[in-house]
Amino acid sequence: MDSFRKKFIEEATELIDKLEVALLDLEKNPEDETLVQQVFRIMHTLKGNSAMFGFELIDNFTHNLETIYDQIRNNELELSKPILDVTFACVDHLKSMLDEQNYNDPDFKTIHSGLVEKIDAIINPQKPEGKVESNSKPEAKGVTSTYYILFEPNADIFKNGTNPLYLLDELCSLGDYKVFAHFNRVPQIAEINPDECYTYWEILLATDKDESVIHDVFIFVESDSTLEIQKLGEENLVADQTFIKEVENLAEVQKDVGLVAIQRLAKVAISNINKRKAEKFTKERIAVKDKTASSIRVSSDKLDTLMNLVSELVTTQARLSLFSEQNNIPGLNPIVENVQKLTRQLRDIAFSIVLIPIENLFGRFQRLVRDLSAELNKDVEFIVEGADTELDKTIIENLSDPLMHILRNSMDHGIEEARVRIANGKPAKGKIVLKAFYSGASVIIQVIDDGAGIDPEMIHAKAISKGLVLPDKKMSIREILDLIFLPGFSTAKKVTDVSGRGVGMDVVRKKIYDIRGEVEVDSEKGIGTTITIKLPLTLSIIDGLLVSINKSPYVVPLSAIDKIYAVEKDKIYNTFNNLITLDGSQIPFFSLRKEFDLEPSNEELEQVIVVNFEDERVGLVVDYVIGEYQAVLKPLGKHYKNHDIFSGATILGDGTVALVMDTNKIIKMFAIGNKE
């Protein structure tokens, strides 16, 4: 049962996240009935699952909460901002309810009772005599109809912790019923497996509820059973004793009654009441979910193990390829090539498994902006683009805090108050865009606001006053803007709960660097600010170019490389200001031998690897280019944590360790060193 409860908590967390996103969409489109239905269904699923796994407090709490949205979808209650505010508070409370250790906390009890009272006040508003609430509508009772339901659970339904009898109890609470249980599939007693379900049911249900309510009873077992729901007619046929007696007689002589026979009897029973309606009954909203699982839930530990094994396989395949090259064994080369092909395919499949969309991450920021808008009294439109962009799950896990810091700064420092915006000729409502898109083998995430922007002169003056830069040092606009990433640097005029303590942007840069990313800021005073984060797709395996410098192997990421040139040594060492002409263009370059304090090469030709750096092309000079290589990245360890020009190391086929270059950081470090 503990494993089932753990699974419930995982699924409930996912449902609560979906509920929060659906509520944010509903707040933007309050007239959208589809979103109301979606919110209700998520709540109903959460309620049903919590009851099944013993979370009675969540069951009762969610039951009352879903009543509000049941009234809204039945036009008995009008959606309003106070209702949404209470619902968002309930979503936060539901997250804390998943940890039963909180239940004895006095603050938890106070919040819980307060929310229960607010929910009850919405469901049952206190109406003074002679006054009717404007958002309340008269209750409308539906027409009683009779339904045929066939419920055939899969044999393994018990393994998910589901008890079909609880579902039947809930179904029968909807109205008058007649249940036929069928045991013809039960094997001989010696062959019975107590972990399997052999029983299935046919139910006749007369209810004034909508057919969707019947579907909702089975909403969390649709993929674990065969379910058929048919409306027989707009009449209480369960109360018709003649009809029920005929059905019972069929049930005694047949292994099951069957829809066809019941439809025939129902047609006769109601022909003199409403023949036209009986002929028009339709197959509305039949559960048509594919009975095969379209997806499965896998623990993150298993995915980590899979990636580690794939990484080891890549390394072993490299050793096999090297062995094949060094030993001319007949028939080995075709096998090695096939293993190499399969390894690459397996690597790509493993990548696609651990890559997940950043949609959920972006969804929680919609809630952050909503709450901060109320706290700061700023009206902000939050736009999300590219939420289906995929990233390594480890990167997404480490990206939440940096993005939260950036959005807080955009809300507090960036977006101006409405009166200031209007005075500056801007719309009163501010705008923040959070977008993600692919760029080569990288993912770019941008936070764009149309706020006040950053004043470079103020940044520069603040840095001088703090002693971070010398007064006479000349700096470009980009270098000045980069000062906001220094530890303890803040331009906030006062400390608030949102920002201004000088502990934000330095943390952002460090955490993004830790996942091999880069961050830069562009801003124009009075126009707005754009903060761009560049991230690798994955942290474990990269396609690289294996090169040699002074007989030592290095790996350069292929995604950074533009072109490779073979250049005579004299043209490299006799150039002015480290500029070389390649294909008619002057390109700055760095000799890695020189920068690594090594003696000049004795070779007549050297290789210039031209890489993309920001908006420029820069050359890196190496001795030899060996060829493409799949590099399995390994951390360098704490003793080399200050050598960030290398993003890691990889083990070659012969056991040699090759350092993996971070070309952007190498160029930045050498450029600064040469200036000094």
XYZ file of C-alpha atoms in Angstrom:
676
model
C 0.000 0.000 0.000
C 2.921 2.329 0.693
C 4.038 2.010 -2.936
C 0.492 2.807 -4.093
C 0.360 5.895 -1.868
C 3.709 7.026 -3.238
C 2.362 6.623 -6.757
C -0.754 8.582 -5.756
C 1.371 11.482 -4.466
C 3.274 11.596 -7.780
C 0.056 11.594 -9.806
C -1.649 14.056 -7.449
C 1.278 16.479 -7.751
C 0.957 16.311 -11.525
C -2.825 16.843 -11.324
C -2.434 19.873 -9.031
C 0.089 21.399 -11.451
C -2.361 20.843 -14.326
C -5.144 22.352 -12.222
C -3.092 25.484 -11.600
C -2.369 25.922 -15.317
C -6.038 25.349 -16.213
C -7.133 27.949 -13.646
C -4.679 30.495 -15.044
C -6.138 29.911 -18.521
C -9.654 30.142 -17.122
C -8.857 33.475 -15.471
C -7.903 34.837 -18.901
C -10.958 33.280 -20.606
C -13.742 33.102 -17.984
C -16.429 32.452 -20.617
C -14.723 29.304 -21.926
C -16.955 26.398 -20.842
C -14.338 23.875 -21.952
C -11.885 25.217 -19.378
C -14.554 25.037 -16.661
C -15.139 21.378 -17.576
C -11.384 20.764 -17.529
C -11.003 22.286 -14.038
C -13.933 20.222 -12.775
C -12.612 16.970 -14.238
C -9.154 17.461 -12.710
C -10.727 18.110 -9.303
C -12.991 15.084 -9.681
C -10.074 12.832 -10.612
C -8.061 14.115 -7.655
C -11.021 13.502 -5.353
C -11.559 9.956 -6.600
C -7.887 9.005 -6.376
C -7.483 10.467 -2.884
C -10.513 8.532 -1.607
C -9.159 5.320 -3.102
C -5.760 5.688 -1.414
C -6.987 6.798 1.987
C -6.386 10.560 1.797
C -9.786 11.375 3.280
C -8.922 14.981 4.105
C -8.076 15.694 0.450
C -11.174 13.766 -0.640
C -13.556 15.860 1.494
C -11.778 19.141 0.753
C -11.727 18.575 -3.022
C -15.342 17.370 -2.998
C -16.492 20.724 -1.610
C -14.214 22.618 -3.980
C -15.469 20.782 -7.078
C -19.039 21.567 -6.038
C -18.331 25.216 -6.846
C -17.270 24.361 -10.405
C -20.101 21.868 -10.786
C -22.485 24.768 -10.074
C -20.573 26.994 -12.510
C -20.721 24.463 -15.343
C -24.451 23.958 -14.686
C -25.015 27.742 -14.839
C -26.061 27.847 -11.199
C -23.152 30.082 -10.206
C -21.204 32.766 -12.028
C -17.402 32.614 -12.134
C -15.832 35.632 -10.433
C -12.435 36.874 -9.291
C -13.144 36.122 -5.585
C -13.945 32.526 -6.535
C -10.700 32.238 -8.507
C -8.704 33.775 -5.640
C -10.119 31.204 -3.218
C -9.419 28.404 -5.711
C -5.775 29.436 -6.145
C -5.389 29.481 -2.354
C -6.920 25.982 -2.281
C -4.405 24.789 -4.901
C -1.543 25.930 -2.671
C -3.177 24.219 0.298
C -3.637 20.968 -1.650
C 0.118 20.837 -2.234
C 0.748 20.941 1.513
C -2.002 18.345 2.111
C 0.017 15.743 0.210
C 2.396 15.603 3.207
C 0.415 14.135 6.102
C 3.045 15.363 8.569
C 1.584 18.849 8.094
C -1.814 17.815 9.433
C -0.869 18.470 13.084
C 0.646 21.881 12.369
C -1.487 24.679 13.955
C -0.923 26.986 10.959
C -2.057 24.206 8.617
C -5.242 23.696 10.635
C -5.966 27.438 10.647
C -5.526 27.720 6.859
C -7.599 24.585 6.269
C -10.554 25.704 8.372
C -10.438 29.190 6.841
C -10.572 27.816 3.294
C -13.371 25.387 4.168
C -15.411 28.335 5.460
C -14.754 30.347 2.309
C -15.762 27.420 0.093
C -18.944 26.880 2.114
C -19.761 30.584 1.866
C -19.530 30.370 -1.929
C -21.652 27.218 -2.153
C -24.228 28.409 0.374
C -24.169 32.224 0.380
C -25.938 33.944 3.261
C -28.865 35.756 1.643
C -30.602 38.582 3.544
C -34.414 38.475 3.351
C -35.773 39.954 0.181
C -32.358 40.022 -1.483
C -31.046 37.566 -4.051
C -27.316 37.255 -4.755
C -26.529 38.601 -8.226
C -24.127 35.756 -9.000
C -26.549 33.007 -8.031
C -29.075 31.455 -10.371
C -32.137 29.271 -9.666
C -31.355 25.593 -9.417
C -32.482 23.674 -12.457
C -33.375 20.021 -12.084
C -32.555 17.795 -15.060
C -34.877 15.317 -16.782
C -34.615 11.747 -15.487
C -33.123 9.388 -18.047
C -32.167 5.724 -17.957
C -28.698 4.523 -18.939
C -27.167 1.140 -19.685
C -23.590 0.797 -18.389
C -21.255 -2.116 -19.150
C -18.236 -2.121 -16.833
C -15.576 -4.788 -17.552
C -12.409 -4.198 -15.477
C -9.131 -5.525 -16.815
C -7.851 -8.611 -14.997
C -4.952 -6.676 -13.439
C -6.988 -3.701 -12.169
C -6.281 -4.652 -8.520
C -2.578 -3.988 -9.085
C -3.304 -0.268 -9.336
C -5.077 -0.294 -5.972
C -8.531 0.046 -7.567
C -11.591 -1.528 -5.917
C -14.414 -1.711 -8.519
C -17.060 -1.977 -5.773
C -16.300 1.580 -4.657
C -16.964 2.775 -8.197
C -20.298 0.918 -8.256
C -21.268 2.491 -4.923
C -20.560 5.955 -6.292
C -22.444 5.176 -9.504
C -25.523 3.902 -7.663
C -25.610 7.053 -5.519
C -26.608 8.991 -8.646
C -30.185 7.609 -8.770
C -32.309 4.434 -9.021
C -30.382 1.374 -10.154
C -30.441 -2.300 -10.981
C -27.089 -4.121 -11.006
C -26.343 -7.452 -12.693
C -23.043 -9.033 -11.618
C -21.614 -11.709 -13.944
C -19.343 -14.517 -12.679
C -19.162 -16.716 -15.794
C -15.452 -15.933 -16.252
C -14.460 -17.167 -12.782
C -12.209 -20.249 -13.231
C -12.116 -23.416 -11.134
C -11.117 -22.758 -7.531
C -7.666 -24.274 -8.002
C -6.972 -21.863 -10.857
C -8.195 -18.687 -9.158
C -5.594 -15.940 -8.754
C -6.733 -13.594 -5.948
C -4.793 -10.735 -7.587
C -6.974 -10.840 -10.712
C -10.503 -9.574 -11.318
C -12.881 -11.987 -13.071
C -16.203 -10.210 -12.455
C -17.905 -7.692 -14.721
C -21.166 -5.792 -14.363
C -24.148 -4.517 -16.318
C -25.990 -1.646 -14.659
C -29.286 0.085 -15.375
C -29.226 3.584 -13.892
C -32.088 6.113 -13.811
C -30.763 9.563 -12.895
C -31.407 13.243 -13.442
C -27.638 13.837 -13.723
C -25.937 14.549 -17.024
C -24.202 11.692 -18.838
C -20.844 13.384 -18.216
C -21.344 12.775 -14.468
C -21.507 9.029 -15.147
C -18.307 9.247 -17.168
C -16.682 11.130 -14.288
C -17.233 8.125 -11.979
C -14.937 6.043 -14.184
C -12.582 8.831 -15.264
C -9.512 7.374 -13.557
C -10.041 3.747 -14.704
C -10.970 4.321 -18.359
C -7.600 2.965 -19.513
C -7.851 -0.051 -17.147
C -11.263 -1.330 -18.234
C -13.801 -1.696 -21.004
C -16.536 0.846 -20.469
C -19.736 1.339 -22.443
C -22.419 3.869 -21.559
C -25.674 4.093 -23.537
C -28.708 6.248 -22.922
C -31.873 4.132 -23.241
C -34.384 6.945 -23.041
C -35.698 9.940 -21.119
C -37.725 7.910 -18.647
C -37.137 6.068 -15.344
C -37.199 2.536 -16.716
C -35.806 1.126 -13.430
C -39.182 1.971 -11.854
C -40.983 -0.008 -14.600
C -41.409 -3.437 -12.948
C -42.403 -5.136 -16.215
C -39.243 -3.958 -17.941
C -37.020 -4.974 -14.963
C -38.669 -8.420 -14.741
C -38.011 -9.102 -18.434
C -34.370 -8.101 -18.027
C -34.018 -10.375 -14.966
C -35.456 -13.320 -16.933
C -32.874 -12.785 -19.687
C -30.081 -12.560 -17.109
C -31.020 -15.983 -15.727
C -30.813 -17.789 -19.076
C -27.893 -15.871 -20.674
C -24.330 -15.338 -19.420
C -24.998 -11.628 -19.792
C -28.014 -9.631 -20.918
C -26.267 -7.525 -23.550
C -26.983 -4.095 -24.871
C -29.000 -5.263 -27.873
C -31.567 -7.165 -25.810
C -31.912 -4.361 -23.267
C -32.356 -1.803 -26.019
C -35.115 -3.925 -27.547
C -36.927 -4.213 -24.224
C -36.450 -0.519 -23.489
C -37.866 0.429 -26.850
C -41.023 -1.564 -26.187
C -41.321 -0.132 -22.648
C -41.202 3.502 -23.693
C -42.750 3.302 -27.166
C -46.127 4.479 -25.885
C -44.491 7.276 -23.828
C -41.976 8.768 -26.207
C -41.258 6.656 -29.269
C -39.521 9.430 -31.170
C -36.951 10.011 -28.421
C -36.316 6.276 -28.041
C -35.384 6.019 -31.742
C -32.983 8.968 -31.540
C -30.898 7.829 -28.588
C -27.235 8.227 -29.440
C -23.875 7.011 -28.368
C -22.745 10.228 -26.709
C -19.428 10.405 -25.028
C -18.526 6.689 -25.086
C -15.109 6.058 -23.633
C -12.977 5.431 -26.692
C -9.571 5.560 -25.121
C -7.098 3.151 -26.619
C -6.782 0.154 -24.331
C -3.049 -0.016 -24.904
C -0.968 2.294 -22.759
C 0.221 5.288 -24.748
C 2.679 6.266 -22.035
C 4.166 4.864 -18.861
C 5.497 6.493 -15.708
C 9.191 5.819 -15.067
C 11.132 6.949 -12.008
C 13.901 9.484 -12.567
C 16.402 7.098 -10.932
C 15.809 4.561 -13.700
C 16.310 7.245 -16.355
C 19.570 8.312 -14.707
C 20.714 4.684 -14.678
C 19.750 4.318 -18.346
C 21.797 7.390 -19.325
C 24.777 6.139 -17.326
C 24.623 2.766 -19.068
C 24.296 4.415 -22.482
C 27.288 6.591 -21.634
C 29.351 3.542 -20.723
C 28.209 1.843 -23.943
C 29.401 4.841 -25.980
C 32.813 4.660 -24.297
C 33.040 0.892 -24.863
C 32.051 1.333 -28.508
C 34.896 3.838 -28.914
C 37.331 1.282 -27.482
C 35.993 -1.341 -29.876
C 36.438 1.010 -32.850
C 40.023 1.752 -31.801
C 40.757 -1.958 -31.389
C 39.395 -2.632 -34.867
C 41.628 0.077 -36.363
C 44.741 -1.262 -34.634
C 44.096 -4.929 -35.428
C 43.333 -6.052 -38.963
C 40.972 -8.895 -38.089
C 38.895 -10.165 -41.024
C 35.146 -9.595 -40.568
C 35.528 -7.329 -37.537
C 35.037 -3.985 -39.306
C 31.424 -4.649 -40.452
C 30.513 -5.692 -36.899
C 32.132 -2.578 -35.444
C 30.296 -0.341 -37.906
C 26.984 -1.991 -37.016
C 27.653 -1.624 -33.279
C 28.536 2.041 -33.855
C 25.271 2.600 -35.743
C 23.190 0.855 -33.053
C 24.971 2.747 -30.283
C 24.197 6.072 -31.918
C 20.527 5.094 -32.374
C 20.278 3.938 -28.769
C 21.916 7.169 -27.612
C 19.411 9.260 -29.583
C 16.452 7.270 -28.194
C 17.783 7.633 -24.630
C 18.141 11.368 -25.223
C 14.544 11.642 -26.401
C 13.375 9.876 -23.231
C 15.125 12.217 -20.797
C 14.192 15.321 -22.792
C 10.940 16.728 -21.405
C 8.969 19.841 -22.425
C 9.470 22.917 -20.272
C 5.716 23.516 -20.289
C 5.272 22.625 -16.607
C 8.157 24.896 -15.620
C 6.636 27.806 -17.521
C 3.203 27.082 -16.028
C 4.349 27.704 -12.469
C 5.761 31.081 -13.529
C 2.311 32.139 -14.742
C 1.170 31.760 -11.162
C 4.245 33.658 -9.895
C 3.521 36.633 -12.169
C -0.151 36.609 -11.171
C 0.672 36.745 -7.446
C 3.406 39.360 -7.861
C 1.068 41.532 -9.945
C -1.316 41.679 -6.993
C 1.486 42.171 -4.464
C 3.172 44.990 -6.404
C -0.107 46.475 -7.673
C 1.062 46.208 -11.283
C -1.088 45.021 -14.174
C 1.109 42.694 -16.244
C 0.349 40.551 -19.285
C 2.427 37.371 -19.170
C 2.999 35.643 -22.523
C 4.576 32.207 -22.913
C 6.034 31.070 -26.237
C 7.689 27.769 -27.131
C 6.450 25.843 -24.080
C 6.780 22.589 -26.067
C 10.557 23.061 -26.359
C 12.333 20.077 -24.763
C 15.322 20.021 -22.427
C 17.207 17.506 -20.323
C 15.208 16.932 -17.123
C 18.303 17.696 -15.009
C 18.655 21.088 -16.687
C 14.967 21.879 -16.128
C 15.283 20.970 -12.439
C 18.176 23.432 -12.054
C 16.560 26.170 -14.137
C 13.632 26.988 -11.864
C 15.437 29.213 -9.348
C 17.381 31.313 -11.911
C 14.234 32.018 -13.945
C 12.332 32.887 -10.790
C 15.011 35.466 -9.856
C 14.866 36.976 -13.342
C 11.067 37.223 -13.381
C 11.014 38.783 -9.919
C 13.482 41.423 -11.087
C 11.439 42.076 -14.234
C 8.306 42.578 -12.148
C 9.931 44.705 -9.423
C 12.671 46.681 -11.230
C 11.560 46.434 -14.853
C 7.807 47.016 -15.150
C 6.861 50.524 -14.032
C 3.724 51.530 -12.171
C 0.715 52.296 -14.384
C 0.859 56.070 -13.846
C 4.550 56.158 -14.796
C 3.937 54.088 -17.926
C 1.060 56.313 -19.018
C 3.176 59.428 -18.442
C 5.890 57.910 -20.669
C 3.417 57.133 -23.464
C 3.223 53.386 -22.749
C 0.134 51.225 -22.204
C -0.870 51.009 -18.539
C -0.518 47.222 -18.675
C 3.056 45.959 -18.753
C 4.162 42.923 -20.731
C 6.603 40.114 -19.957
C 7.368 37.459 -22.581
C 8.945 34.143 -21.591
C 10.003 32.309 -24.737
C 12.050 29.243 -25.598
C 13.359 28.047 -28.949
C 16.048 25.860 -30.490
C 19.248 27.320 -31.885
C 21.419 24.622 -33.397
C 22.218 22.100 -30.671
C 21.277 24.585 -27.957
C 18.069 25.892 -26.414
C 17.602 29.631 -25.963
C 15.339 30.941 -23.192
C 14.548 34.649 -23.102
C 12.756 36.842 -20.587
C 11.660 40.049 -22.348
C 9.913 42.945 -20.622
C 8.780 46.350 -21.897
C 9.686 48.102 -18.660
C 12.019 50.914 -17.719
C 15.174 49.186 -18.930
C 18.586 49.448 -17.294
C 20.441 52.772 -17.122
C 24.124 52.022 -17.962
C 25.286 55.282 -16.377
C 23.591 54.419 -13.097
C 25.056 50.889 -13.186
C 28.539 52.267 -13.850
C 28.263 54.874 -11.080
C 27.017 52.260 -8.623
C 29.898 49.919 -9.487
C 32.428 52.733 -8.962
C 30.879 53.682 -5.613
C 31.133 50.053 -4.472
C 34.750 49.844 -5.632
C 33.963 47.139 -8.180
C 35.574 49.029 -11.093
C 38.100 51.853 -11.380
C 36.691 55.298 -12.260
C 38.995 55.771 -15.248
C 38.379 52.320 -16.767
C 36.658 52.479 -20.153
C 33.881 49.925 -20.562
C 31.490 48.983 -23.361
C 27.725 48.950 -22.820
C 27.725 45.141 -22.679
C 30.523 45.113 -20.081
C 28.618 47.636 -17.964
C 25.402 45.617 -18.138
C 27.339 42.493 -17.123
C 28.147 44.224 -13.823
C 24.667 43.338 -12.533
C 25.880 39.735 -12.254
C 28.560 40.642 -9.682
C 27.956 39.342 -6.126
C 26.171 41.845 -3.890
C 25.401 44.249 -6.720
C 21.903 45.765 -6.563
C 20.380 49.002 -7.834
C 17.206 48.714 -5.760
C 16.552 51.871 -3.770
C 14.879 49.901 -1.004
C 14.745 46.284 0.133
C 11.395 44.556 -0.457
C 10.068 41.029 -0.095
C 10.500 40.651 -3.853
C 14.056 41.857 -4.542
C 16.696 44.396 -3.659
C 18.947 42.405 -1.314
C 21.796 41.994 -3.790
C 21.590 38.203 -3.849
C 19.850 37.636 -7.168
C 21.702 37.912 -10.458
C 25.035 36.513 -9.205
C 23.127 33.399 -8.139
C 21.472 33.313 -11.553
C 24.792 33.309 -13.395
C 26.389 30.721 -11.098
C 23.496 28.266 -11.355
C 23.317 28.627 -15.120
C 27.080 28.132 -15.415
C 26.725 24.975 -13.319
C 24.570 23.447 -16.081
C 27.000 24.558 -18.809
C 24.806 27.485 -19.805
C 25.417 31.153 -20.467
C 23.441 34.260 -19.606
C 23.614 37.752 -21.011
C 21.535 40.903 -20.715
C 20.511 43.495 -23.323
C 18.637 46.600 -22.308
C 17.579 49.974 -23.599
C 16.602 52.662 -21.142
C 12.886 53.385 -21.309
C 12.247 50.558 -23.802
C 12.815 47.318 -21.892
C 15.209 44.502 -21.035
C 15.955 41.105 -22.563
C 17.794 38.445 -20.583
C 18.954 35.525 -22.721
C 19.940 32.109 -21.379
C 21.713 29.672 -23.700
C 21.628 26.036 -22.617
C 22.841 22.696 -23.998
C 20.177 20.128 -24.838
C 21.731 17.585 -22.493
C 24.522 17.330 -19.937
C 25.713 13.772 -20.485
C 26.830 13.099 -24.088
C 27.857 15.514 -26.842
C 29.031 15.225 -30.420
C 32.530 16.631 -30.502
C 35.640 17.077 -32.617
C 38.720 15.324 -31.247
C 41.855 17.451 -31.642
C 45.462 17.284 -30.451
C 47.614 20.004 -28.854
C 51.194 19.026 -27.938
C 50.188 15.334 -28.203
C 47.388 15.856 -25.655
C 43.801 15.165 -26.786
C 40.994 17.702 -26.417
C 37.356 17.716 -27.522
C 35.664 20.742 -29.112
C 31.812 20.618 -29.227
C 30.645 20.227 -32.827
C 27.724 22.577 -32.215
C 30.164 25.485 -31.774
C 32.252 24.813 -34.896
C 31.706 26.761 -38.121
C 34.620 25.607 -40.309
C 38.154 24.177 -40.180
C 41.173 25.487 -42.144
C 44.696 24.150 -42.614
C 47.050 27.175 -42.446
C 50.832 27.489 -42.763
C 52.561 28.114 -39.441
C 54.286 31.308 -40.607
C 50.965 32.942 -41.515
C 49.790 32.331 -37.956
C 52.797 33.472 -35.948
C 53.691 36.438 -38.195
C 50.265 38.076 -38.155
C 49.444 41.490 -36.736
C 47.061 41.765 -33.783
C 46.094 38.081 -34.043
C 44.032 38.529 -37.211
C 44.130 36.081 -40.100
C 42.417 36.252 -43.487
C 40.332 33.175 -44.290
C 38.023 32.999 -47.310
C 38.415 36.740 -47.788
C 37.411 37.650 -44.213
C 39.601 38.751 -41.342
C 39.058 36.519 -38.332
C 40.599 37.001 -34.867
C 42.254 33.877 -33.497
C 44.019 32.450 -30.462
C 46.850 29.951 -30.597
C 46.011 27.414 -27.916
C 49.674 26.375 -27.688
C 50.586 29.955 -26.804
C 47.679 30.439 -24.415
C 48.489 27.150 -22.667
C 52.162 28.300 -22.287
C 53.534 25.617 -24.631
C 56.410 25.803 -27.100
C 55.514 26.582 -30.757
C 54.757 23.577 -32.950
C 57.376 22.163 -35.350
C 54.724 21.268 -37.914
C 54.521 23.304 -41.134
C 50.701 23.269 -41.158
C 48.406 23.987 -38.256
C 44.631 23.652 -37.995
C 42.442 26.709 -37.378
C 39.044 25.749 -35.993
C 36.646 28.644 -36.537
C 33.926 28.671 -33.872
C 30.862 30.839 -33.344
C 31.212 33.255 -30.448
C 28.177 35.458 -29.732
C 27.704 37.271 -33.077
C 31.308 36.802 -34.252
C 33.580 34.073 -35.642
C 36.824 33.344 -33.792
C 39.620 30.929 -34.666
C 41.271 28.462 -32.271
C 44.625 27.066 -33.483
C 45.415 23.398 -32.723
C 48.049 20.945 -33.961
C 45.878 18.199 -35.460
C 42.223 17.429 -36.092
C 41.686 13.720 -35.432
C 37.978 13.402 -36.241
C 34.449 13.360 -34.858
C 33.914 11.820 -31.441
C 30.944 11.105 -29.170
C 32.119 12.475 -25.842
C 30.675 11.132 -22.604
C 31.042 14.058 -20.224
C 32.490 13.373 -16.784
C 32.870 16.054 -14.088
C 36.414 17.219 -13.389
C 36.009 17.131 -9.615
C 36.358 19.733 -6.888
C 40.138 20.173 -7.414
C 39.494 21.636 -10.881
C 36.302 23.591 -10.154
C 38.047 26.907 -10.964
C 39.041 25.736 -14.456
C 35.712 26.569 -16.034
C 37.211 26.850 -19.540
C 36.758 23.056 -19.585
C 33.182 21.827 -19.194
C 34.323 18.320 -18.271
C 36.398 15.391 -19.446
C 35.836 12.235 -21.453
C 37.582 8.869 -21.586
C 38.853 7.840 -25.025
C 38.868 4.325 -26.380
C 42.460 3.683 -25.224
C 41.734 4.956 -21.699
C 43.263 8.404 -22.250
C 41.464 11.334 -20.638
C 40.564 14.215 -22.984
C 39.401 17.584 -21.702
C 36.207 19.024 -23.246
C 36.579 22.713 -24.130
C 34.003 25.378 -23.453
C 34.861 27.580 -26.427
C 32.893 30.618 -25.254
C 34.610 30.725 -21.875
C 38.018 30.056 -23.451
C 37.617 33.010 -25.816
C 36.343 35.310 -23.062
C 39.231 34.406 -20.740
C 41.947 34.773 -23.405
C 40.426 38.052 -24.679
C 40.470 39.552 -21.183
C 43.991 38.258 -20.575
C 45.318 39.778 -23.809
C 43.697 43.159 -22.998
C 45.417 43.221 -19.637
